Amino acid sequence: MDNIKRKGYLLGDLRYIFVTDQVLLDINKEFMKHNYFTDIITFNYNNNKTVNGEIYISIETVYRNSKKYGVSFKNELLRVMVHGVLHLIGYDDKDETERKRMRGEEDIWIKGYLERHGKIDF
């Protein structure tokens, strides 16, 4: 996660938890007070500039979105995983300006990943 360092943070305890739509809906209702499906929910446990958190991702929604956006499942999953980390370091997506800024940063991180690894290898 060179990008985390580039942004002035250290990587601490970062956990990805892959779940079903229903599980993420239940989490969304309980903790966010939202009654709708989503692809990701991030819980921030940062300690100053050390990134700590849990990132819950609905594999079912990621799969559907990969078809919707015409990208591979792995590409969409990588984007969502990066998206969660960006939330942990202060990015938000509540309005169009924030979404564009966040999407641009996602693109930078994904490009860097592909330059280093040549492909999505998970």
JSON list of C-alpha atoms in Angstrom, two decimals:
[
{"chain": "A", "resi": 1, "resn": "MET", "atom": "CA", "xyz": [0.00, 0.00, 0.00]},
{"chain": "A", "resi": 2, "resn": "ASP", "atom": "CA", "xyz": [2.52, 2.56, -1.18]},
{"chain": "A", "resi": 3, "resn": "ASN", "atom": "CA", "xyz": [-0.36, 4.92, -1.82]},
{"chain": "A", "resi": 4, "resn": "ILE", "atom": "CA", "xyz": [-1.20, 5.03, 1.88]},
{"chain": "A", "resi": 5, "resn": "LYS", "atom": "CA", "xyz": [2.36, 6.19, 2.60]},
{"chain": "A", "resi": 6, "resn": "ARG", "atom": "CA", "xyz": [2.18, 8.68, -0.28]},
{"chain": "A", "resi": 7, "resn": "LYS", "atom": "CA", "xyz": [-0.83, 10.24, 1.44]},
{"chain": "A", "resi": 8, "resn": "GLY", "atom": "CA", "xyz": [1.08, 10.55, 4.72]},
{"chain": "A", "resi": 9, "resn": "TYR", "atom": "CA", "xyz": [-0.37, 7.55, 6.54]},
{"chain": "A", "resi": 10, "resn": "LEU", "atom": "CA", "xyz": [0.98, 4.28, 7.91]},
{"chain": "A", "resi": 11, "resn": "LEU", "atom": "CA", "xyz": [-0.78, 0.96, 7.41]},
{"chain": "A", "resi": 12, "resn": "GLY", "atom": "CA", "xyz": [-2.00, -0.54, 10.65]},
{"chain": "A", "resi": 13, "resn": "ASP", "atom": "CA", "xyz": [-4.70, -3.19, 10.98]},
{"chain": "A", "resi": 14, "resn": "LEU", "atom": "CA", "xyz": [-6.81, -3.24, 7.83]},
{"chain": "A", "resi": 15, "resn": "ARG", "atom": "CA", "xyz": [-9.40, -5.99, 7.42]},
{"chain": "A", "resi": 16, "resn": "TYR", "atom": "CA", "xyz": [-11.53, -6.82, 4.42]},
{"chain": "A", "resi": 17, "resn": "ILE", "atom": "CA", "xyz": [-14.66, -8.82, 5.20]},
{"chain": "A", "resi": 18, "resn": "PHE", "atom": "CA", "xyz": [-16.51, -10.23, 2.20]},
{"chain": "A", "resi": 19, "resn": "VAL", "atom": "CA", "xyz": [-20.22, -10.79, 2.77]},
{"chain": "A", "resi": 20, "resn": "THR", "atom": "CA", "xyz": [-23.56, -11.28, 1.04]},
{"chain": "A", "resi": 21, "resn": "ASP", "atom": "CA", "xyz": [-26.00, -8.53, 0.12]},
{"chain": "A", "resi": 22, "resn": "GLN", "atom": "CA", "xyz": [-28.23, -9.46, 3.05]},
{"chain": "A", "resi": 23, "resn": "VAL", "atom": "CA", "xyz": [-25.44, -9.28, 5.60]},
{"chain": "A", "resi": 24, "resn": "LEU", "atom": "CA", "xyz": [-24.34, -5.87, 4.33]},
{"chain": "A", "resi": 25, "resn": "LEU", "atom": "CA", "xyz": [-27.95, -4.65, 4.33]},
{"chain": "A", "resi": 26, "resn": "ASP", "atom": "CA", "xyz": [-28.27, -5.72, 7.96]},
{"chain": "A", "resi": 27, "resn": "ILE", "atom": "CA", "xyz": [-25.05, -3.86, 8.83]},
{"chain": "A", "resi": 28, "resn": "ASN", "atom": "CA", "xyz": [-26.28, -0.82, 6.90]},
{"chain": "A", "resi": 29, "resn": "LYS", "atom": "CA", "xyz": [-29.54, -0.81, 8.84]},
{"chain": "A", "resi": 30, "resn": "GLU", "atom": "CA", "xyz": [-27.96, -1.35, 12.25]},
{"chain": "A", "resi": 31, "resn": "PHE", "atom": "CA", "xyz": [-24.95, 0.93, 12.10]},
{"chain": "A", "resi": 32, "resn": "MET", "atom": "CA", "xyz": [-25.70, 3.47, 9.37]},
{"chain": "A", "resi": 33, "resn": "LYS", "atom": "CA", "xyz": [-29.49, 3.63, 9.85]},
{"chain": "A", "resi": 34, "resn": "HIS", "atom": "CA", "xyz": [-29.93, 3.18, 6.07]},
{"chain": "A", "resi": 35, "resn": "ASN", "atom": "CA", "xyz": [-32.43, 0.72, 4.63]},
{"chain": "A", "resi": 36, "resn": "TYR", "atom": "CA", "xyz": [-30.84, -0.01, 1.27]},
{"chain": "A", "resi": 37, "resn": "PHE", "atom": "CA", "xyz": [-28.28, -2.26, -0.35]},
{"chain": "A", "resi": 38, "resn": "THR", "atom": "CA", "xyz": [-24.73, -1.04, -0.92]},
{"chain": "A", "resi": 39, "resn": "ASP", "atom": "CA", "xyz": [-21.47, -2.51, -2.12]},
{"chain": "A", "resi": 40, "resn": "ILE", "atom": "CA", "xyz": [-19.29, -1.35, 0.78]},
{"chain": "A", "resi": 41, "resn": "ILE", "atom": "CA", "xyz": [-19.37, -0.13, 4.38]},
{"chain": "A", "resi": 42, "resn": "THR", "atom": "CA", "xyz": [-16.20, 1.08, 6.05]},
{"chain": "A", "resi": 43, "resn": "PHE", "atom": "CA", "xyz": [-15.57, 1.32, 9.78]},
{"chain": "A", "resi": 44, "resn": "ASN", "atom": "CA", "xyz": [-12.75, 3.69, 10.63]},
{"chain": "A", "resi": 45, "resn": "TYR", "atom": "CA", "xyz": [-10.61, 2.82, 13.66]},
{"chain": "A", "resi": 46, "resn": "ASN", "atom": "CA", "xyz": [-7.65, 5.01, 12.68]},
{"chain": "A", "resi": 47, "resn": "ASN", "atom": "CA", "xyz": [-5.16, 6.05, 15.32]},
{"chain": "A", "resi": 48, "resn": "ASN", "atom": "CA", "xyz": [-3.82, 9.44, 14.24]},
{"chain": "A", "resi": 49, "resn": "LYS", "atom": "CA", "xyz": [-2.09, 8.77, 10.91]},
{"chain": "A", "resi": 50, "resn": "THR", "atom": "CA", "xyz": [-2.18, 4.96, 11.20]},
{"chain": "A", "resi": 51, "resn": "VAL", "atom": "CA", "xyz": [-4.88, 3.39, 9.04]},
{"chain": "A", "resi": 52, "resn": "ASN", "atom": "CA", "xyz": [-6.97, 0.87, 10.95]},
{"chain": "A", "resi": 53, "resn": "GLY", "atom": "CA", "xyz": [-10.37, -0.29, 9.86]},
{"chain": "A", "resi": 54, "resn": "GLU", "atom": "CA", "xyz": [-12.82, -2.89, 8.70]},
{"chain": "A", "resi": 55, "resn": "ILE", "atom": "CA", "xyz": [-14.10, -2.80, 5.16]},
{"chain": "A", "resi": 56, "resn": "TYR", "atom": "CA", "xyz": [-17.22, -4.88, 4.51]},
{"chain": "A", "resi": 57, "resn": "ILE", "atom": "CA", "xyz": [-17.83, -5.65, 0.84]},
{"chain": "A", "resi": 58, "resn": "SER", "atom": "CA", "xyz": [-20.83, -7.35, -0.74]},
{"chain": "A", "resi": 59, "resn": "ILE", "atom": "CA", "xyz": [-19.43, -9.76, -3.30]},
{"chain": "A", "resi": 60, "resn": "GLU", "atom": "CA", "xyz": [-22.89, -10.07, -4.89]},
{"chain": "A", "resi": 61, "resn": "THR", "atom": "CA", "xyz": [-23.18, -6.33, -5.48]},
{"chain": "A", "resi": 62, "resn": "VAL", "atom": "CA", "xyz": [-19.61, -6.11, -6.76]},
{"chain": "A", "resi": 63, "resn": "TYR", "atom": "CA", "xyz": [-20.40, -8.88, -9.24]},
{"chain": "A", "resi": 64, "resn": "ARG", "atom": "CA", "xyz": [-23.58, -7.15, -10.45]},
{"chain": "A", "resi": 65, "resn": "ASN", "atom": "CA", "xyz": [-21.76, -3.82, -10.74]},
{"chain": "A", "resi": 66, "resn": "SER", "atom": "CA", "xyz": [-18.98, -5.41, -12.78]},
{"chain": "A", "resi": 67, "resn": "LYS", "atom": "CA", "xyz": [-21.61, -6.49, -15.31]},
{"chain": "A", "resi": 68, "resn": "LYS", "atom": "CA", "xyz": [-23.37, -3.11, -15.16]},
{"chain": "A", "resi": 69, "resn": "TYR", "atom": "CA", "xyz": [-20.13, -1.17, -15.81]},
{"chain": "A", "resi": 70, "resn": "GLY", "atom": "CA", "xyz": [-18.68, -3.66, -18.30]},
{"chain": "A", "resi": 71, "resn": "VAL", "atom": "CA", "xyz": [-15.53, -4.44, -16.33]},
{"chain": "A", "resi": 72, "resn": "SER", "atom": "CA", "xyz": [-14.13, -7.66, -14.95]},
{"chain": "A", "resi": 73, "resn": "PHE", "atom": "CA", "xyz": [-15.17, -8.80, -11.50]},
{"chain": "A", "resi": 74, "resn": "LYS", "atom": "CA", "xyz": [-11.56, -8.47, -10.30]},
{"chain": "A", "resi": 75, "resn": "ASN", "atom": "CA", "xyz": [-11.33, -4.91, -11.61]},
{"chain": "A", "resi": 76, "resn": "GLU", "atom": "CA", "xyz": [-14.53, -3.88, -9.85]},
{"chain": "A", "resi": 77, "resn": "LEU", "atom": "CA", "xyz": [-13.46, -5.65, -6.66]},
{"chain": "A", "resi": 78, "resn": "LEU", "atom": "CA", "xyz": [-10.10, -3.85, -6.69]},
{"chain": "A", "resi": 79, "resn": "ARG", "atom": "CA", "xyz": [-11.86, -0.52, -7.20]},
{"chain": "A", "resi": 80, "resn": "VAL", "atom": "CA", "xyz": [-14.18, -1.15, -4.25]},
{"chain": "A", "resi": 81, "resn": "MET", "atom": "CA", "xyz": [-11.27, -2.26, -2.06]},
{"chain": "A", "resi": 82, "resn": "VAL", "atom": "CA", "xyz": [-9.38, 0.95, -2.91]},
{"chain": "A", "resi": 83, "resn": "HIS", "atom": "CA", "xyz": [-12.58, 2.94, -2.34]},
{"chain": "A", "resi": 84, "resn": "GLY", "atom": "CA", "xyz": [-12.77, 1.64, 1.22]},
{"chain": "A", "resi": 85, "resn": "VAL", "atom": "CA", "xyz": [-9.19, 2.63, 1.99]},
{"chain": "A", "resi": 86, "resn": "LEU", "atom": "CA", "xyz": [-9.82, 6.09, 0.58]},
{"chain": "A", "resi": 87, "resn": "HIS", "atom": "CA", "xyz": [-12.71, 6.48, 3.02]},
{"chain": "A", "resi": 88, "resn": "LEU", "atom": "CA", "xyz": [-10.29, 5.59, 5.82]},
{"chain": "A", "resi": 89, "resn": "ILE", "atom": "CA", "xyz": [-7.90, 8.38, 4.83]},
{"chain": "A", "resi": 90, "resn": "GLY", "atom": "CA", "xyz": [-10.53, 11.06, 4.60]},
{"chain": "A", "resi": 91, "resn": "TYR", "atom": "CA", "xyz": [-12.11, 10.85, 1.17]},
{"chain": "A", "resi": 92, "resn": "ASP", "atom": "CA", "xyz": [-15.87, 11.06, 0.92]},
{"chain": "A", "resi": 93, "resn": "ASP", "atom": "CA", "xyz": [-18.46, 10.63, -1.80]},
{"chain": "A", "resi": 94, "resn": "LYS", "atom": "CA", "xyz": [-21.52, 12.45, -0.52]},
{"chain": "A", "resi": 95, "resn": "ASP", "atom": "CA", "xyz": [-21.78, 14.85, -3.47]},
{"chain": "A", "resi": 96, "resn": "GLU", "atom": "CA", "xyz": [-20.77, 14.91, -7.12]},
{"chain": "A", "resi": 97, "resn": "THR", "atom": "CA", "xyz": [-17.58, 16.93, -6.56]},
{"chain": "A", "resi": 98, "resn": "GLU", "atom": "CA", "xyz": [-16.39, 14.53, -3.85]},
{"chain": "A", "resi": 99, "resn": "ARG", "atom": "CA", "xyz": [-17.32, 11.51, -5.98]},
{"chain": "A", "resi": 100, "resn": "LYS", "atom": "CA", "xyz": [-15.27, 12.81, -8.93]},
{"chain": "A", "resi": 101, "resn": "ARG", "atom": "CA", "xyz": [-12.27, 13.51, -6.68]},
{"chain": "A", "resi": 102, "resn": "MET", "atom": "CA", "xyz": [-12.54, 10.06, -5.12]},
{"chain": "A", "resi": 103, "resn": "ARG", "atom": "CA", "xyz": [-12.96, 8.35, -8.51]},
{"chain": "A", "resi": 104, "resn": "GLY", "atom": "CA", "xyz": [-9.86, 10.11, -9.80]},
{"chain": "A", "resi": 105, "resn": "GLU", "atom": "CA", "xyz": [-7.85, 8.90, -6.83]},
{"chain": "A", "resi": 106, "resn": "GLU", "atom": "CA", "xyz": [-9.21, 5.36, -7.30]},
{"chain": "A", "resi": 107, "resn": "ASP", "atom": "CA", "xyz": [-7.98, 5.49, -10.91]},
{"chain": "A", "resi": 108, "resn": "ILE", "atom": "CA", "xyz": [-4.50, 6.57, -9.78]},
{"chain": "A", "resi": 109, "resn": "TRP", "atom": "CA", "xyz": [-4.27, 3.75, -7.22]},
{"chain": "A", "resi": 110, "resn": "ILE", "atom": "CA", "xyz": [-5.54, 1.12, -9.68]},
{"chain": "A", "resi": 111, "resn": "LYS", "atom": "CA", "xyz": [-3.15, 2.31, -12.39]},
{"chain": "A", "resi": 112, "resn": "GLY", "atom": "CA", "xyz": [-0.27, 2.07, -9.92]},
{"chain": "A", "resi": 113, "resn": "TYR", "atom": "CA", "xyz": [-1.33, -1.41, -8.88]},
{"chain": "A", "resi": 114, "resn": "LEU", "atom": "CA", "xyz": [-1.44, -2.58, -12.48]},
{"chain": "A", "resi": 115, "resn": "GLU", "atom": "CA", "xyz": [1.95, -0.99, -13.24]},
{"chain": "A", "resi": 116, "resn": "ARG", "atom": "CA", "xyz": [3.51, -2.86, -10.31]},
{"chain": "A", "resi": 117, "resn": "HIS", "atom": "CA", "xyz": [1.75, -6.20, -10.79]},
{"chain": "A", "resi": 118, "resn": "GLY", "atom": "CA", "xyz": [0.86, -6.28, -14.48]},
{"chain": "A", "resi": 119, "resn": "LYS", "atom": "CA", "xyz": [-2.56, -7.70, -13.69]},
{"chain": "A", "resi": 120, "resn": "ILE", "atom": "CA", "xyz": [-5.00, -8.09, -10.86]},
{"chain": "A", "resi": 121, "resn": "ASP", "atom": "CA", "xyz": [-3.58, -11.18, -9.19]},
{"chain": "A", "resi": 122, "resn": "PHE", "atom": "CA", "xyz": [-5.92, -12.06, -6.37]}
]
